[in-house]
Tab-separated table of N, CA and C in Angstrom:
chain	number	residue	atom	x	y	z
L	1	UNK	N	-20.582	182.250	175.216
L	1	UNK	CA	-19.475	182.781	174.445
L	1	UNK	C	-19.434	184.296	174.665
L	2	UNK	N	-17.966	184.719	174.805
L	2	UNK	CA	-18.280	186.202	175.673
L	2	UNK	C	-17.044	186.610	173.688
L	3	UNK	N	-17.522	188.064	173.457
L	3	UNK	CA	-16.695	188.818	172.381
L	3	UNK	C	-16.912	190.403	173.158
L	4	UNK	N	-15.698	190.867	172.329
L	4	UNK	CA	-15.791	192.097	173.038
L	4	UNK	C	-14.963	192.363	171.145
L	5	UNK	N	-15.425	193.978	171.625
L	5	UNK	CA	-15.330	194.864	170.447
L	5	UNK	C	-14.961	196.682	171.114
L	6	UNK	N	-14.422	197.504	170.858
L	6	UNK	CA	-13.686	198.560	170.586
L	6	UNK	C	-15.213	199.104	170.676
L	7	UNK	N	-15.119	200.422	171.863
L	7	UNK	CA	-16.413	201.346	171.208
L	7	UNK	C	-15.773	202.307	171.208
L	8	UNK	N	-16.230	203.344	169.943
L	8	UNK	CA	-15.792	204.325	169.654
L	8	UNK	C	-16.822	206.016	169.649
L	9	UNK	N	-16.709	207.523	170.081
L	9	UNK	CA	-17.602	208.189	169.877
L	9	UNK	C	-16.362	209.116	169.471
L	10	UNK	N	-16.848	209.619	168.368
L	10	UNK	CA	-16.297	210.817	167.421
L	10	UNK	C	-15.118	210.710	167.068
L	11	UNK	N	-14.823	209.364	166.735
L	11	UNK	CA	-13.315	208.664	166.288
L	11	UNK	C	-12.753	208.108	167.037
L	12	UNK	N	-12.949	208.322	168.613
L	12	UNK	CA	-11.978	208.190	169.846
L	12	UNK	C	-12.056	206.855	170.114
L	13	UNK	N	-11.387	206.360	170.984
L	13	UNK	CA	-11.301	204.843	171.401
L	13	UNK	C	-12.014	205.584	172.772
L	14	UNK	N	-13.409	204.652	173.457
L	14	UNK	CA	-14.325	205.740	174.313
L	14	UNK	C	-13.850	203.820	175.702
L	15	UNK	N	-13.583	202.975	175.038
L	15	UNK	CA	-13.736	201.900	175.746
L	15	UNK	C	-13.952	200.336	174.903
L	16	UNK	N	-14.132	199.327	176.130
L	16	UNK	CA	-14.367	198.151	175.242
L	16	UNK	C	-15.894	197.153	175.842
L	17	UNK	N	-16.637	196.955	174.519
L	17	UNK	CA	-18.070	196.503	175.012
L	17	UNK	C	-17.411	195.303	175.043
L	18	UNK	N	-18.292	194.646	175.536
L	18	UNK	CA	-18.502	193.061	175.642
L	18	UNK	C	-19.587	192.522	175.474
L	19	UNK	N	-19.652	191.928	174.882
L	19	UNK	CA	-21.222	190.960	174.842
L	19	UNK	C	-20.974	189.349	175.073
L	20	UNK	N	-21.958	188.864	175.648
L	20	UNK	CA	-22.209	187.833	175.971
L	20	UNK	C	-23.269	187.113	175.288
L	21	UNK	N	-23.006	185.828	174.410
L	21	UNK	CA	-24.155	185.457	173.771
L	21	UNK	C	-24.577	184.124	174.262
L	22	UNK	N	-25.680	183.882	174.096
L	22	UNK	CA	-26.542	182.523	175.158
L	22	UNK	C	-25.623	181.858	174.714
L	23	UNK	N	-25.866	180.294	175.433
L	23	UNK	CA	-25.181	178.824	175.003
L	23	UNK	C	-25.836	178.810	173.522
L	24	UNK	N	-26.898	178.683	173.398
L	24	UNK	CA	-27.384	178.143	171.943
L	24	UNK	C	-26.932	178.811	171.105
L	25	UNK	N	-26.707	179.765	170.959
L	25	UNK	CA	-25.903	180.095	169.605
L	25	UNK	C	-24.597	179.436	169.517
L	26	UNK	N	-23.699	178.378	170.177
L	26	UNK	CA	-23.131	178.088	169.211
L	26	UNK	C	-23.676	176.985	168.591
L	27	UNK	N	-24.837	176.335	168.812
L	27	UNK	CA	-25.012	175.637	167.865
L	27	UNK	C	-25.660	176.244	166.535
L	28	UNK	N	-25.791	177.599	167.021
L	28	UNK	CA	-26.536	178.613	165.398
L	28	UNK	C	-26.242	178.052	164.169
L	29	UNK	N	-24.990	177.680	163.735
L	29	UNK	CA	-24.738	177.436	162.437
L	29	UNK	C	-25.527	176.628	162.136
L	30	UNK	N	-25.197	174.810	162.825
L	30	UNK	CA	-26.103	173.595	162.525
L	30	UNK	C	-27.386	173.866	162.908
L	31	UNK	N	-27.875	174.700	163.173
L	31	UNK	CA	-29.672	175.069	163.632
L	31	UNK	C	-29.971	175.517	161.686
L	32	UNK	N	-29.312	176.900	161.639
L	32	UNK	CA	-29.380	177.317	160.393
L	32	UNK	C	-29.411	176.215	159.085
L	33	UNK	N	-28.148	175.487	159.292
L	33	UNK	CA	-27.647	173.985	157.950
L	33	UNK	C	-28.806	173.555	157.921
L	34	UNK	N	-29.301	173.230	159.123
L	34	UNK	CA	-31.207	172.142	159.134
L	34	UNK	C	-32.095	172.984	158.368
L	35	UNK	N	-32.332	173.694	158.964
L	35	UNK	CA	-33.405	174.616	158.659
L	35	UNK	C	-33.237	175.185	157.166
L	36	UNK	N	-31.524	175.378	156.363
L	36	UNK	CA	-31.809	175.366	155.308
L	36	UNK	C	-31.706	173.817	154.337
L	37	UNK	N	-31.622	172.941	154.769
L	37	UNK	CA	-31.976	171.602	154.667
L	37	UNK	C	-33.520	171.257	154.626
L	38	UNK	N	-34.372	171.751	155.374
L	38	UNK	CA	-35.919	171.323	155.682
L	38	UNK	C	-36.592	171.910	154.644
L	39	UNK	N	-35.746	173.353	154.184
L	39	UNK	CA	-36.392	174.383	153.820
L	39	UNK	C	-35.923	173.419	152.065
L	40	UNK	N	-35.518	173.228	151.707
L	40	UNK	CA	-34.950	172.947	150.338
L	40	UNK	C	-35.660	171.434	150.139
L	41	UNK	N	-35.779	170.324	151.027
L	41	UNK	CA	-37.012	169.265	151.084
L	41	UNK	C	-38.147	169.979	150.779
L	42	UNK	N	-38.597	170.787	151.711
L	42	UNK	CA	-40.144	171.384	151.194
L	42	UNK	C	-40.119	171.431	150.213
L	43	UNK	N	-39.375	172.618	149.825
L	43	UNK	CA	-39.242	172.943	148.561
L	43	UNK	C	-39.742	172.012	147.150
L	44	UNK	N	-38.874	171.191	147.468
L	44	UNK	CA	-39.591	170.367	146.214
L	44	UNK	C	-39.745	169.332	146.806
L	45	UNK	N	-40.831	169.285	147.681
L	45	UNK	CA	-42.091	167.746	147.679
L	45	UNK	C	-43.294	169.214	147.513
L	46	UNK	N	-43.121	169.810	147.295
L	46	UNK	CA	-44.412	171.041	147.495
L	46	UNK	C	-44.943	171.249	145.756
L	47	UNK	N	-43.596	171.538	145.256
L	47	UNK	CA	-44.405	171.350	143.430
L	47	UNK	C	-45.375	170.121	143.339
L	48	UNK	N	-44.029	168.414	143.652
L	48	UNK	CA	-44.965	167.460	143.068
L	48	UNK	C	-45.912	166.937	143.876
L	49	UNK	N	-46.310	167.681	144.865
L	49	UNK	CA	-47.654	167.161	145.900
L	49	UNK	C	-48.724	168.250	145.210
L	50	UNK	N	-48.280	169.603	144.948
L	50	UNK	CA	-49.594	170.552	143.958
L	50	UNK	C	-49.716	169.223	142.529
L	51	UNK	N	-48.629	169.522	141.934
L	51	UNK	CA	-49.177	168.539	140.843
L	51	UNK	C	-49.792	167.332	140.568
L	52	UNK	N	-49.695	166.298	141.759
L	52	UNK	CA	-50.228	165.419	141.584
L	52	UNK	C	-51.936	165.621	142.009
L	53	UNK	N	-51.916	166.799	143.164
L	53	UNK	CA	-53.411	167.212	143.527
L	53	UNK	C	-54.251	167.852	142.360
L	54	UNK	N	-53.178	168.507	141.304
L	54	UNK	CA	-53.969	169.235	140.449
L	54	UNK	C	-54.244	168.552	139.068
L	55	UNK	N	-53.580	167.393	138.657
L	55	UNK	CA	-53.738	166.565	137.776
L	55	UNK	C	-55.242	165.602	138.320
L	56	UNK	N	-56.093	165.984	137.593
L	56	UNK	CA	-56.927	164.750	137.899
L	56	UNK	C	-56.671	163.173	137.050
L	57	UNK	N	-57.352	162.153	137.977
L	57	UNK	CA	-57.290	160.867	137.492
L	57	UNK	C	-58.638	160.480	137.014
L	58	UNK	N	-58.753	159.829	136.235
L	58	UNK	CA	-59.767	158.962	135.291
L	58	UNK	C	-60.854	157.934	136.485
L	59	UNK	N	-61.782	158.007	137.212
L	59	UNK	CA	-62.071	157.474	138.298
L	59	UNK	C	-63.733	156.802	137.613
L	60	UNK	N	-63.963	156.048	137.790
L	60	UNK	CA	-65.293	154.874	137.254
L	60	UNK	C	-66.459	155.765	138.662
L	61	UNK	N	-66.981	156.305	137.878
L	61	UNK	CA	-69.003	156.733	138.123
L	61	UNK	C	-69.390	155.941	138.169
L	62	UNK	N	-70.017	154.822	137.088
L	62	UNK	CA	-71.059	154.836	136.936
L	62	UNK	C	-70.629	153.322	135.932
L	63	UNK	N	-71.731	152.285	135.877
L	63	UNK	CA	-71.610	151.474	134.760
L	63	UNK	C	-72.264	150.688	134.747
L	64	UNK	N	-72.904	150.398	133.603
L	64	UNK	CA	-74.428	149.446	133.234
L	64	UNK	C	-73.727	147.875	132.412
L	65	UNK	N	-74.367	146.994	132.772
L	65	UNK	CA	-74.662	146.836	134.310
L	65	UNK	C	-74.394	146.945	135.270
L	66	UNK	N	-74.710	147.641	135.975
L	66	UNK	CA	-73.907	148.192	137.700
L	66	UNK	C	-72.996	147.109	138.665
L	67	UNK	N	-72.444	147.463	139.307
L	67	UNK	CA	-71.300	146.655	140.053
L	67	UNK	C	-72.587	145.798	140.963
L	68	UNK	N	-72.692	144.363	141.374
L	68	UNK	CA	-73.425	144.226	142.415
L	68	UNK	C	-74.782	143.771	141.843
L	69	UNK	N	-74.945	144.097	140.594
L	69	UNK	CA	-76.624	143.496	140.235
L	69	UNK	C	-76.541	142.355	139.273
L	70	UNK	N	-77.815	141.770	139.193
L	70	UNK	CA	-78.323	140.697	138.714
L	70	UNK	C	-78.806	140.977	137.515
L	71	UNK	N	-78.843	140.952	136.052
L	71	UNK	CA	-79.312	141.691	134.996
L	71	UNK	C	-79.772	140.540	133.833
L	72	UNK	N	-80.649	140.603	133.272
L	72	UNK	CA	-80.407	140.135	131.383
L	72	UNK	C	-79.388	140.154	130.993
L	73	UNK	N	-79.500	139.247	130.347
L	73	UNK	CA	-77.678	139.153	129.068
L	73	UNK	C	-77.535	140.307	128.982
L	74	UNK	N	-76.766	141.214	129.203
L	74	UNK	CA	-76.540	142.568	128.556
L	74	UNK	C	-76.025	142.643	126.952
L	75	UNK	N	-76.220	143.348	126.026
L	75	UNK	CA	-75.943	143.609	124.618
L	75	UNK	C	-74.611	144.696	124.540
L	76	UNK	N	-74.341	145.762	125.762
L	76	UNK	CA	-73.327	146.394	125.965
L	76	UNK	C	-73.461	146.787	126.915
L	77	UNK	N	-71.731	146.792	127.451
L	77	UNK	CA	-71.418	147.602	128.707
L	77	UNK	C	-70.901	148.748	128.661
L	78	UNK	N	-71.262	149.923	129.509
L	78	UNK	CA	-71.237	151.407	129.494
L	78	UNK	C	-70.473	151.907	131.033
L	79	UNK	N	-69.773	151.848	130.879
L	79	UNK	CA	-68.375	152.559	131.495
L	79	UNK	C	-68.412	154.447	131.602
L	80	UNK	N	-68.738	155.061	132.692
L	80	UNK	CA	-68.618	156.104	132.881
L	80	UNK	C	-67.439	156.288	134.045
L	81	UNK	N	-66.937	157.416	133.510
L	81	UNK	CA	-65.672	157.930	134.230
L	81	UNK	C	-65.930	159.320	134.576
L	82	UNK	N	-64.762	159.907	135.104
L	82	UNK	CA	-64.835	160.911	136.126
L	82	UNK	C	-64.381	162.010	134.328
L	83	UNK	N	-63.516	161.724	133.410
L	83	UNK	CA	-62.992	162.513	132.552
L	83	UNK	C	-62.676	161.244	131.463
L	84	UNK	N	-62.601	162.196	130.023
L	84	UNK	CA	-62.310	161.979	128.736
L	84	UNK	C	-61.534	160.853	128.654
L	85	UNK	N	-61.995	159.744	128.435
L	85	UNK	CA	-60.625	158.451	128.288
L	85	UNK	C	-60.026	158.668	126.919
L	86	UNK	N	-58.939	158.219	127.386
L	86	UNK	CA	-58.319	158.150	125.793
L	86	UNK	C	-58.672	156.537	125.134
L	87	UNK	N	-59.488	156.762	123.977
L	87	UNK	CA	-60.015	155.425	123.751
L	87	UNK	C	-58.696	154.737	123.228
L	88	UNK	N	-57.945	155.045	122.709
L	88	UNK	CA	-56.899	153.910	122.213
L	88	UNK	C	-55.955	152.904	122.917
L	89	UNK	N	-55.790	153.821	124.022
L	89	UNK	CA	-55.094	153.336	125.392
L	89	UNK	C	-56.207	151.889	126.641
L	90	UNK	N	-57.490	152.458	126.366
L	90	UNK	CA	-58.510	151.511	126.970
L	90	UNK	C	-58.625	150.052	126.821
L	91	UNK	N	-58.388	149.337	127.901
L	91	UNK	CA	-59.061	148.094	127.664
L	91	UNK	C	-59.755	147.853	128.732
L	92	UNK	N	-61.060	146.607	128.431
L	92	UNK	CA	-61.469	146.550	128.751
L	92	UNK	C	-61.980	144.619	128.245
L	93	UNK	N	-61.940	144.073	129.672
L	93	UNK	CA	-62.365	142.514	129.652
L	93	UNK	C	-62.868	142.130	129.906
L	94	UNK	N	-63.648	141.389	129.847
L	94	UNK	CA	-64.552	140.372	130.849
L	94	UNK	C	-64.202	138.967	131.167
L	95	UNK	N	-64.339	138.356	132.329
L	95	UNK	CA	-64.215	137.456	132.729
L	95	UNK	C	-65.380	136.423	133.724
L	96	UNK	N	-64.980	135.216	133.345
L	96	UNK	CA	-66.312	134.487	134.110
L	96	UNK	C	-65.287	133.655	134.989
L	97	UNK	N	-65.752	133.779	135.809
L	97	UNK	CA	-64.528	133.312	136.849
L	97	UNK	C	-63.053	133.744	136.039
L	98	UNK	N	-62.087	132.648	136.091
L	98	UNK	CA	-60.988	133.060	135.715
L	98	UNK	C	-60.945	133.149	134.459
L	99	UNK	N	-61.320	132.723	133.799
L	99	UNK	CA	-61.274	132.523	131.994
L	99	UNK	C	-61.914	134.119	131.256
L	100	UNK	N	-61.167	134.571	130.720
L	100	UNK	CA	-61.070	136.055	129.729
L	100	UNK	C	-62.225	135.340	128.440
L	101	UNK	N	-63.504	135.993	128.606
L	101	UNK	CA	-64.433	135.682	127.426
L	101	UNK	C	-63.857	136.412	126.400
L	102	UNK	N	-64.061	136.355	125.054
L	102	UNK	CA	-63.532	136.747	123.850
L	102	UNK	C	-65.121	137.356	123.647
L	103	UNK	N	-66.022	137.912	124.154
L	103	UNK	CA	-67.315	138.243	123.953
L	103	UNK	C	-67.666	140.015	123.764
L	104	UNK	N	-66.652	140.621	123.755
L	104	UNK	CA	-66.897	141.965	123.933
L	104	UNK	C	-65.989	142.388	122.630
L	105	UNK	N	-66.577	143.756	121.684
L	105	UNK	CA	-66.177	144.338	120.447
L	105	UNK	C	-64.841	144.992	121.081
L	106	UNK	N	-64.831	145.856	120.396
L	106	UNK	CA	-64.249	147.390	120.299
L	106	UNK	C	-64.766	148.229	120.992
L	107	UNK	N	-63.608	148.975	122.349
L	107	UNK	CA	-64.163	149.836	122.812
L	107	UNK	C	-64.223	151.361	122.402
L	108	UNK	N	-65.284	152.028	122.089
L	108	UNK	CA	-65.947	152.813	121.699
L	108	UNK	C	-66.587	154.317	122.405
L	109	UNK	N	-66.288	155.912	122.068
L	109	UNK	CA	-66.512	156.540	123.170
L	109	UNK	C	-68.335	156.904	122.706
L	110	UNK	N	-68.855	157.158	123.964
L	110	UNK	CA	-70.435	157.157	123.620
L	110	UNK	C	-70.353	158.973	123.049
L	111	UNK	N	-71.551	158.936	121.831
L	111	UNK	CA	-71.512	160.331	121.093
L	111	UNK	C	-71.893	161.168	121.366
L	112	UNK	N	-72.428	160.899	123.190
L	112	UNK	CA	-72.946	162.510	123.377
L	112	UNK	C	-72.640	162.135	124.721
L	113	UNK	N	-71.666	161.655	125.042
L	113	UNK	CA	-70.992	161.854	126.960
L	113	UNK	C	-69.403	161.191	125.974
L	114	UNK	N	-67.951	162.456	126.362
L	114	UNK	CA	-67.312	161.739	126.051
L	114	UNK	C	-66.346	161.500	126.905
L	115	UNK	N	-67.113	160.830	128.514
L	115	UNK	CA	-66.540	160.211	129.394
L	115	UNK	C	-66.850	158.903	129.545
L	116	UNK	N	-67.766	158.552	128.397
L	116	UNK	CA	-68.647	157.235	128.851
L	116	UNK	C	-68.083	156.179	127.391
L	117	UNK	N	-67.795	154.793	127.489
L	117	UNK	CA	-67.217	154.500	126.805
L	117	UNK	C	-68.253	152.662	126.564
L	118	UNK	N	-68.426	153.093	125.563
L	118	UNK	CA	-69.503	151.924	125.091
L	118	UNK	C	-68.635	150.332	124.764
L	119	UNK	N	-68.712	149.110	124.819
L	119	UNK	CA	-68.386	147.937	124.838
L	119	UNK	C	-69.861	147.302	124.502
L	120	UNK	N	-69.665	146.472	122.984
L	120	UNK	CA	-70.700	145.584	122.716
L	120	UNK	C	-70.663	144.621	122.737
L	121	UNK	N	-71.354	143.865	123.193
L	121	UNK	CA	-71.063	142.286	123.769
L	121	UNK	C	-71.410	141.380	122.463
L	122	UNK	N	-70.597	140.799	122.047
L	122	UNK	CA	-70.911	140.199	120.721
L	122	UNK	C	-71.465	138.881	120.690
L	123	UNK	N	-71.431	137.963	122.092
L	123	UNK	CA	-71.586	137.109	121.993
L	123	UNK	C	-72.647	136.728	123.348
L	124	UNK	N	-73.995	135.999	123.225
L	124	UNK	CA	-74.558	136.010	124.464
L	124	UNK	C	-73.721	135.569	125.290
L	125	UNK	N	-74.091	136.458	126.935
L	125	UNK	CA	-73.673	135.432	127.988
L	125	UNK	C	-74.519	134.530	129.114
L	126	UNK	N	-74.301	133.570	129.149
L	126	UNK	CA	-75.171	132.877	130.067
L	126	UNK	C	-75.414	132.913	131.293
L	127	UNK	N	-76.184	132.673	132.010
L	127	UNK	CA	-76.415	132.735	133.156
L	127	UNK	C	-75.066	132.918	134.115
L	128	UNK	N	-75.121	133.217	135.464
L	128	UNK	CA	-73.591	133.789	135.891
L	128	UNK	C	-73.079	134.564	136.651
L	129	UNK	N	-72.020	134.741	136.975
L	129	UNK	CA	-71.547	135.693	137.707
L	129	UNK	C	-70.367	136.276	136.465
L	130	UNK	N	-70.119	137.574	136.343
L	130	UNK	CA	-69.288	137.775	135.553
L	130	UNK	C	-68.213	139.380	136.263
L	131	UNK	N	-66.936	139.298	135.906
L	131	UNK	CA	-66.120	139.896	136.162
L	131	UNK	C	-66.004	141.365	134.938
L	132	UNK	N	-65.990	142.619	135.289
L	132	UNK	CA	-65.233	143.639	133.914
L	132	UNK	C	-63.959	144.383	134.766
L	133	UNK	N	-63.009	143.989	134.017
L	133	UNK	CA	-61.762	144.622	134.670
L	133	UNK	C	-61.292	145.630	133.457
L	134	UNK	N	-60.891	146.908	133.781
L	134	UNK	CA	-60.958	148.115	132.826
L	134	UNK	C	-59.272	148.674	133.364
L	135	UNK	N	-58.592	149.263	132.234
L	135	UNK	CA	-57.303	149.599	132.694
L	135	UNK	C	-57.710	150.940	131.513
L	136	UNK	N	-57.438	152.224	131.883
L	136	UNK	CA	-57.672	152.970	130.824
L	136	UNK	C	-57.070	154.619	131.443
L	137	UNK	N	-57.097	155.282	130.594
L	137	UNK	CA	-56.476	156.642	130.856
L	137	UNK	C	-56.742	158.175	130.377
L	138	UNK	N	-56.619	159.207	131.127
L	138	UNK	CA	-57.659	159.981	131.208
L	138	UNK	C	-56.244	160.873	130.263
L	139	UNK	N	-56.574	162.115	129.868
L	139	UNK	CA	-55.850	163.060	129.112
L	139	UNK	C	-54.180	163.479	129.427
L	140	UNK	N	-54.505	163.191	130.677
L	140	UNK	CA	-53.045	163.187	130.927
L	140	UNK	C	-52.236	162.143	131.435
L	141	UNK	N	-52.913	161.394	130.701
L	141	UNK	CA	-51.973	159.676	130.115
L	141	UNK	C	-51.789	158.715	131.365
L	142	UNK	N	-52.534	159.536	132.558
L	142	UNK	CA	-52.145	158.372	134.124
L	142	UNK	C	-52.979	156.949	133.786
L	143	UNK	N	-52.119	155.783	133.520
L	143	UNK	CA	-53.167	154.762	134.022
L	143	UNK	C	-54.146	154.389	134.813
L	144	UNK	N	-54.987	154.297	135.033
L	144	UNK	CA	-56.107	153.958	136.269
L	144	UNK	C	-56.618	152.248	136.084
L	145	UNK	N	-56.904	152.032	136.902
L	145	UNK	CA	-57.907	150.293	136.392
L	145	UNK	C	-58.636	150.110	137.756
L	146	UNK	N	-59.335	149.306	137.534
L	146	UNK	CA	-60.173	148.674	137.921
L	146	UNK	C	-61.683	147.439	137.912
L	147	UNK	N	-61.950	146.893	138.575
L	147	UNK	CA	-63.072	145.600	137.755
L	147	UNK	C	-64.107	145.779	138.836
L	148	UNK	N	-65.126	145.110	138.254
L	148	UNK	CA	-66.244	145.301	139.098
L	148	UNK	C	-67.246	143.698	138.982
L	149	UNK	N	-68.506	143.303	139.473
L	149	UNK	CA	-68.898	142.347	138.911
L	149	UNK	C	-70.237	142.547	139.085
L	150	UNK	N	-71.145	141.602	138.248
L	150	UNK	CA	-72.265	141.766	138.130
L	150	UNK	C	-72.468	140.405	137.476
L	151	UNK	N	-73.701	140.156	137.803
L	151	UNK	CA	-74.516	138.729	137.310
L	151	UNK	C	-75.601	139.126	136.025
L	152	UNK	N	-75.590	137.704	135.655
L	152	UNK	CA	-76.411	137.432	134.105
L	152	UNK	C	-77.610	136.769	134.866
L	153	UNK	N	-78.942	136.748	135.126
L	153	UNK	CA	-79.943	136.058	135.513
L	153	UNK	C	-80.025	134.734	133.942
């Protein structure tokens, strides 16, 4: 694309420039539209990708009887998490194969860890393989779940 323009020195008409600009500029505009298109996507996937990195989730440590072992009847199960559950929101089940035992209290936060969340088993269990599936939520209300299993010798 060739433009030409008027040059002038000390008011005078001195001549006429010309310029010549590459092929790609005329696609300048739609280069620009994208680029402020890409730029306005970033834009906001960039807040809710910080926020979701900076919100932590409620994530299972730790829990007696441990995932994988063979144990005594247990009297309670102890649920450790990564952060503060909200006990009201918590559940927590057990299962022997498919069938939901009715064998476990009220879940309960332990009084000196209050990431760890106590379950008393009210009723013996017998010999076994047994299922704990946990759905519960950390301070900033994200659901999390998960189950684990462990045997009754």
């Amino acid at each position: 694309m060739i433009d030409r323009c008027l040059a002038f020195t000390q008011g005078k008409i001195v001549g006429t420039l010309m310029y010549v600009f590459p092929p790609h500029s005329r696609s300048e505009p739609m280069s620009l539209r994208r680029t402020f298109i890409r730029s306005l996507l970033l834009g906001a996937a960039l807040p809710v990708a910080a926020i979701a990195a900076v919100l932590p989730h409620a994530k299972l440590k730790s829990s007696l009887p441990s995932a994988g072992t063979t144990v005594a009847a247990p009297k309670e199960l102890r649920l450790t998490f990564s952060e503060k559950i909200e006990i009201k929101i918590a559940k927590i089940t057990l299962l022997r194969g498919t069938e939901e035992l009715a064998a476990l209290g009220d879940v309960a936060a332990d009084s000196q860890a209050t990431e760890t969340v106590v379950i008393p088993v009210t009723k013996p269990l017998a010999a076994g393989s047994y299922t704990v599936k946990y759905r519960v939520a950390g301070p900033d209300g994200h659901p999390m779940g998960g189950s684990y299993v462990f045997s009754v010798k």
